[in-house]
Coordinates of C-alpha atoms in Angstrom, one line a residue:
M1 CA -57.8 277.5 207.8
S2 CA -58.9 274.6 209.9
Y3 CA -56.7 272.8 212.3
Q4 CA -56.4 269.7 210.1
E5 CA -55.4 271.8 207.1
L6 CA -52.8 273.6 209.3
V7 CA -51.3 270.3 210.4
R8 CA -51.2 269.0 206.8
K9 CA -49.4 272.2 205.7
R10 CA -46.8 271.7 208.4
L11 CA -46.3 268.1 207.6
A12 CA -46.0 268.9 203.9
L13 CA -43.3 271.5 204.8
G14 CA -41.5 268.9 206.9
V15 CA -41.5 266.5 203.9
A16 CA -40.3 269.2 201.5
V17 CA -37.4 270.3 203.8
S18 CA -36.4 266.7 204.4
L19 CA -36.3 266.0 200.6
A20 CA -34.3 269.2 200.1
L21 CA -31.8 267.9 202.7
L22 CA -31.5 264.6 200.9
I23 CA -30.9 266.4 197.6
S24 CA -28.3 268.6 199.3
L25 CA -26.6 265.5 200.8
F26 CA -26.4 263.9 197.4
A27 CA -25.1 267.1 195.8
S28 CA -22.5 267.8 198.5
A29 CA -21.2 264.2 198.2
L30 CA -20.4 264.7 194.5
L31 CA -19.5 268.4 194.3
G32 CA -16.3 270.1 195.6
S33 CA -12.7 271.0 194.7
Y34 CA -12.2 267.3 193.9
H35 CA -14.8 265.7 191.6
V36 CA -16.3 262.5 192.9
S37 CA -18.5 260.4 190.7
L38 CA -21.3 258.1 191.8
E39 CA -19.0 255.2 190.8
D40 CA -16.3 256.5 193.1
V41 CA -18.8 256.6 196.0
L42 CA -20.0 253.0 195.4
S43 CA -16.4 251.8 195.0
R44 CA -15.5 253.2 198.4
N45 CA -13.3 256.1 197.1
V46 CA -10.8 257.2 199.7
V47 CA -11.5 260.9 199.2
F48 CA -15.2 260.4 199.7
W49 CA -15.2 258.0 202.7
N50 CA -12.3 259.6 204.6
I51 CA -12.6 263.3 203.8
R52 CA -15.9 264.3 202.3
L53 CA -18.3 262.0 204.1
P54 CA -17.1 263.1 207.6
R55 CA -17.4 266.7 206.5
I56 CA -21.0 266.1 205.4
V57 CA -22.0 264.3 208.5
T58 CA -20.4 267.0 210.7
A59 CA -22.4 269.8 208.9
V60 CA -25.6 267.9 209.3
I61 CA -25.1 267.3 213.1
V62 CA -23.7 270.8 213.9
G63 CA -26.5 272.5 211.8
A64 CA -29.2 270.6 213.6
S65 CA -27.6 271.2 217.0
L66 CA -27.2 274.9 216.6
A67 CA -30.7 275.4 215.0
V68 CA -32.6 273.5 217.7
S69 CA -30.7 275.2 220.4
G70 CA -31.5 278.6 218.9
A71 CA -35.2 277.7 218.7
V72 CA -35.3 276.8 222.4
M73 CA -33.4 279.9 223.5
Q74 CA -35.7 282.2 221.6
C75 CA -38.6 280.7 223.5
I76 CA -37.3 280.5 227.0
L77 CA -35.7 284.0 226.9
R78 CA -38.7 285.4 225.0
N79 CA -36.2 287.0 222.6
P80 CA -36.4 286.6 218.8
L81 CA -32.7 287.5 218.5
A82 CA -31.5 284.9 221.0
S83 CA -29.1 282.2 219.8
S84 CA -25.8 280.7 221.0
F85 CA -23.9 283.1 218.7
T86 CA -25.7 286.3 219.5
L87 CA -25.6 285.6 223.3
G88 CA -21.9 284.9 223.4
I89 CA -22.4 281.3 224.4
S90 CA -20.5 280.0 221.3
H91 CA -17.6 282.4 222.1
G92 CA -17.5 281.0 225.7
A93 CA -17.3 277.5 224.3
A94 CA -14.5 278.6 222.0
F95 CA -12.6 280.1 224.9
G96 CA -12.9 276.9 226.9
A97 CA -11.9 274.7 223.9
S98 CA -8.9 276.9 223.1
F99 CA -7.7 276.7 226.7
A100 CA -7.8 272.9 226.5
I101 CA -6.1 272.8 223.2
L102 CA -3.3 275.3 223.9
Y103 CA -2.6 274.7 227.5
L104 CA -3.9 271.3 228.6
G105 CA -2.5 269.1 225.9
A106 CA -5.8 268.3 224.2
G107 CA -4.3 269.3 220.8
L108 CA -1.6 267.2 219.3
T109 CA 0.8 268.4 216.6
H110 CA 1.9 266.0 214.0
R111 CA 5.6 265.5 213.2
A112 CA 7.2 268.2 211.1
G113 CA 4.2 270.5 211.8
E114 CA 2.0 268.7 209.3
G115 CA -1.2 269.3 211.2
V116 CA -3.1 269.1 214.4
T117 CA -5.5 266.5 215.8
F118 CA -7.5 266.2 219.0
L119 CA -5.5 264.1 221.5
N120 CA -8.4 264.2 224.0
P121 CA -11.7 265.2 222.5
Y122 CA -13.5 264.6 225.8
L123 CA -11.3 267.2 227.5
V124 CA -12.0 269.7 224.7
T125 CA -15.8 269.1 225.1
L126 CA -15.6 269.5 228.8
F127 CA -13.9 272.8 228.8
A128 CA -16.0 274.1 225.9
F129 CA -19.1 273.3 228.0
L130 CA -17.6 275.0 231.1
G131 CA -16.9 278.1 229.0
S132 CA -20.4 278.1 227.6
L133 CA -21.8 277.8 231.1
I134 CA -20.2 281.1 232.1
G135 CA -22.2 282.8 229.3
V136 CA -25.4 281.0 230.3
A137 CA -24.9 281.9 233.9
V138 CA -24.5 285.6 233.1
I139 CA -27.5 285.7 230.8
L140 CA -29.8 283.9 233.3
A141 CA -28.6 286.0 236.2
L142 CA -29.3 289.2 234.3
A143 CA -32.7 288.0 233.2
R144 CA -33.7 286.9 236.7
L145 CA -32.0 289.4 239.1
R146 CA -32.2 292.5 237.0
S147 CA -35.3 291.7 235.0
M148 CA -33.7 292.9 231.8
S149 CA -35.6 293.3 228.7
P150 CA -35.1 290.8 225.8
E151 CA -33.3 293.5 223.8
A152 CA -31.0 294.3 226.7
M153 CA -30.1 290.6 227.0
V154 CA -28.8 290.6 223.4
L155 CA -26.6 293.6 224.3
A156 CA -25.3 291.7 227.3
G157 CA -24.6 288.8 225.0
V158 CA -22.6 291.0 222.6
A159 CA -20.6 292.2 225.6
M160 CA -19.9 288.6 226.7
A161 CA -18.9 287.6 223.2
S162 CA -16.4 290.5 223.1
L163 CA -15.0 289.5 226.5
F164 CA -14.6 285.9 225.5
S165 CA -13.0 286.8 222.1
A166 CA -10.5 289.0 223.9
S167 CA -9.8 286.2 226.4
T168 CA -9.3 283.7 223.5
M169 CA -6.9 286.1 221.8
L170 CA -5.0 286.5 225.0
L171 CA -4.6 282.7 225.3
Q172 CA -3.3 282.6 221.8
Y173 CA -0.9 285.5 222.3
F174 CA 0.9 283.8 225.2
A175 CA 0.8 280.3 223.8
E176 CA 4.3 278.9 222.9
N177 CA 3.3 276.3 220.2
E178 CA 2.8 278.3 217.0
I179 CA 1.2 275.4 215.1
L180 CA -1.5 275.0 217.8
V181 CA -2.0 278.8 217.8
A182 CA -2.5 278.8 214.0
Y183 CA -4.8 275.9 214.3
A184 CA -6.9 277.6 217.0
V185 CA -7.1 280.8 215.0
F186 CA -8.3 279.0 211.9
W187 CA -10.7 276.9 213.9
T188 CA -12.5 279.9 215.3
F189 CA -13.6 280.7 211.7
G190 CA -15.9 277.7 211.7
D191 CA -14.8 274.6 209.7
M192 CA -16.5 271.3 209.0
G193 CA -13.3 269.6 207.8
R194 CA -11.4 269.1 211.0
T195 CA -13.4 266.3 212.6
G196 CA -12.7 262.6 212.5
W197 CA -15.1 259.8 213.2
S198 CA -14.4 259.7 216.9
E199 CA -15.5 263.4 217.2
I200 CA -18.5 262.8 214.9
W201 CA -19.7 259.9 217.2
L202 CA -19.4 262.2 220.2
M203 CA -21.4 264.9 218.5
T204 CA -24.0 262.4 217.3
I205 CA -24.5 260.8 220.7
S206 CA -24.8 264.3 222.3
F207 CA -27.5 265.4 219.8
L208 CA -29.4 262.2 220.2
A209 CA -29.4 262.6 224.0
V210 CA -30.5 266.2 224.0
F211 CA -33.0 266.4 221.1
P212 CA -35.6 264.0 222.6
Y213 CA -35.5 266.1 225.8
F214 CA -36.3 269.3 223.8
Y215 CA -39.1 267.5 222.0
L216 CA -40.6 266.1 225.2
R217 CA -40.7 269.7 226.5
R218 CA -42.5 271.0 223.4
W219 CA -45.8 271.7 225.3
D220 CA -43.9 273.5 228.1
Y221 CA -42.3 275.8 225.4
N222 CA -45.7 276.4 223.9
A223 CA -47.0 277.3 227.4
L224 CA -44.1 279.8 227.9
L225 CA -45.2 281.7 224.8
L226 CA -48.4 282.6 226.7
G227 CA -46.5 284.1 229.6
D228 CA -45.2 282.8 232.9
E229 CA -48.5 283.1 234.8
T230 CA -50.5 281.2 232.1
A231 CA -47.7 278.6 232.0
R232 CA -47.9 278.1 235.7
S233 CA -51.7 277.7 235.5
L234 CA -51.1 275.0 232.9
G235 CA -48.7 273.1 235.2
T236 CA -45.4 274.3 233.8
N237 CA -42.6 275.5 236.0
P238 CA -41.1 278.4 234.0
E239 CA -37.9 278.7 236.1
R240 CA -37.1 275.0 235.8
V241 CA -37.9 274.9 232.1
R242 CA -35.6 277.9 231.4
L243 CA -32.7 276.5 233.5
T244 CA -32.7 273.0 232.1
G245 CA -33.4 274.3 228.6
M246 CA -30.4 276.7 228.7
L247 CA -28.1 274.0 230.1
A248 CA -29.1 271.6 227.4
A249 CA -28.7 274.2 224.7
A250 CA -25.3 275.2 226.1
F251 CA -24.2 271.6 226.0
L252 CA -25.1 271.1 222.4
T253 CA -23.5 274.4 221.5
A254 CA -20.3 273.4 223.4
V255 CA -20.0 270.1 221.7
S256 CA -20.5 271.6 218.2
T257 CA -18.2 274.5 218.8
A258 CA -15.5 272.3 220.4
F259 CA -15.0 270.4 217.1
A260 CA -16.4 272.7 214.3
G261 CA -15.4 276.1 215.7
I262 CA -17.7 279.2 215.8
V263 CA -20.5 279.0 213.3
G264 CA -22.6 282.1 213.4
F265 CA -26.2 282.8 212.7
V266 CA -27.4 279.2 212.0
G267 CA -29.2 279.1 215.4
L268 CA -30.8 282.5 214.6
V269 CA -31.7 282.1 211.0
S270 CA -33.1 278.6 210.9
P271 CA -35.9 278.9 213.6
H272 CA -37.0 282.3 212.1
I273 CA -37.4 280.9 208.6
I274 CA -39.4 277.9 209.9
R275 CA -41.4 280.2 212.2
M276 CA -42.4 282.5 209.3
L277 CA -43.7 279.4 207.4
I278 CA -45.5 277.4 210.1
G279 CA -45.8 279.7 213.1
S280 CA -44.5 279.1 216.7
D281 CA -45.9 275.7 217.5
Y282 CA -42.9 273.9 219.1
R283 CA -44.4 270.5 218.2
F284 CA -43.3 271.3 214.7
L285 CA -40.8 274.1 215.2
I286 CA -38.3 271.9 217.0
P287 CA -37.9 269.1 214.5
L288 CA -38.2 271.3 211.4
S289 CA -35.6 273.8 212.8
A290 CA -33.2 270.9 213.2
I291 CA -33.7 269.7 209.7
F292 CA -33.5 273.2 208.2
G293 CA -30.4 273.9 210.2
S294 CA -28.7 270.8 208.7
L295 CA -29.8 271.9 205.2
L296 CA -28.6 275.5 205.7
L297 CA -25.2 274.5 207.1
L298 CA -24.6 271.7 204.6
T299 CA -25.5 274.0 201.7
A300 CA -23.3 276.8 203.0
D301 CA -20.4 274.4 203.4
T302 CA -20.8 273.0 199.9
F303 CA -20.9 276.6 198.5
G304 CA -17.8 277.4 200.5
R305 CA -16.0 274.4 198.9
M306 CA -17.0 275.5 195.4
I307 CA -16.9 279.2 195.2
L308 CA -13.1 279.7 195.3
S309 CA -12.2 276.1 194.3
P310 CA -9.6 274.7 195.0
V311 CA -9.5 277.0 198.0
I312 CA -12.0 276.0 200.7
L313 CA -13.8 278.9 202.3
P314 CA -14.5 278.4 206.0
V315 CA -18.2 277.8 206.5
G316 CA -18.4 280.4 209.3
I317 CA -17.7 283.1 206.8
V318 CA -20.4 281.9 204.5
T319 CA -23.1 281.7 207.3
S320 CA -22.1 285.2 208.5
F321 CA -22.8 286.6 205.0
I322 CA -26.2 284.9 205.1
G323 CA -27.1 285.7 208.7
A324 CA -26.0 289.3 209.0
P325 CA -28.6 290.7 206.6
L326 CA -31.3 288.7 208.3
F327 CA -30.2 290.0 211.7
I328 CA -30.5 293.5 210.4
Y329 CA -33.9 292.8 209.0
I330 CA -35.1 291.5 212.3
L331 CA -33.9 294.6 214.1
V332 CA -35.6 296.9 211.5
R333 CA -38.8 294.8 211.7
G334 CA -38.8 295.1 215.5
G335 CA -39.0 298.9 215.3
G336 CA -35.4 299.5 216.3
R337 CA -35.8 298.3 219.9

């Protein structure tokens, strides 16, 4: 296959995935426990504009953020199993966000215990980022100081996830406000329906700030695939690219986790599926992973709203059912390393 044919194939896939996302957006707007017709949408139906549309936009942004972060992590750590979820970074963000909600007044209970809203979304984001940085620092330190293998880094990530999960449960155990504790527990399942427009704007601005950086670094990521020595000969500084890439990925993960909870496997599944279709060229892998991540999470959330209607199944449960078999497949394909 010539280079021109390969580019055309990748562009065609991009168009196909984009069209699939548009179809999924339309279907998600109309389907759910409460039926919304096209006339309701056009007449500014309250259910659609105040409940369903924020949920759809949240799924699109969070899916894109987690997928592109996973694609970058897999490159800079040279690990096909790397993602914010498998490395414990999402769990670190959840720990930081839980601390802000439960103990720093970032979560506000409504009167008569009717619900919880974010009193200070910026404080939640800040502490989620600080929590994720702990996980990033441990992973980078082990990779650099101990020269751990890619497989060993995943095991280190599993250990960090367990530690953060235990720490989060400890925070919940000693918290005095039962409503906030119940909210924090449910939030860790991963849910697209807890965000308002102020949180959505914050997530959108964060994604629009980080995604261009990832795309501008696409040639550096391609160079890293050839090895550090080759990358240096091509003018790339591997250490700097890894550090800035991990920090940017941790930031996107923190913002997404702070408002949507822990959503597993999107950052692992999406880049792998795109990579199997078009290869590892990060000029195409970065944007297509983002689009496919949005498609995957939006489809999973729509499925979770319909399968047990009128009960809404948290999207984190749905993505885990999708991602766990693929995770096992990757392990088997890798020869059990």
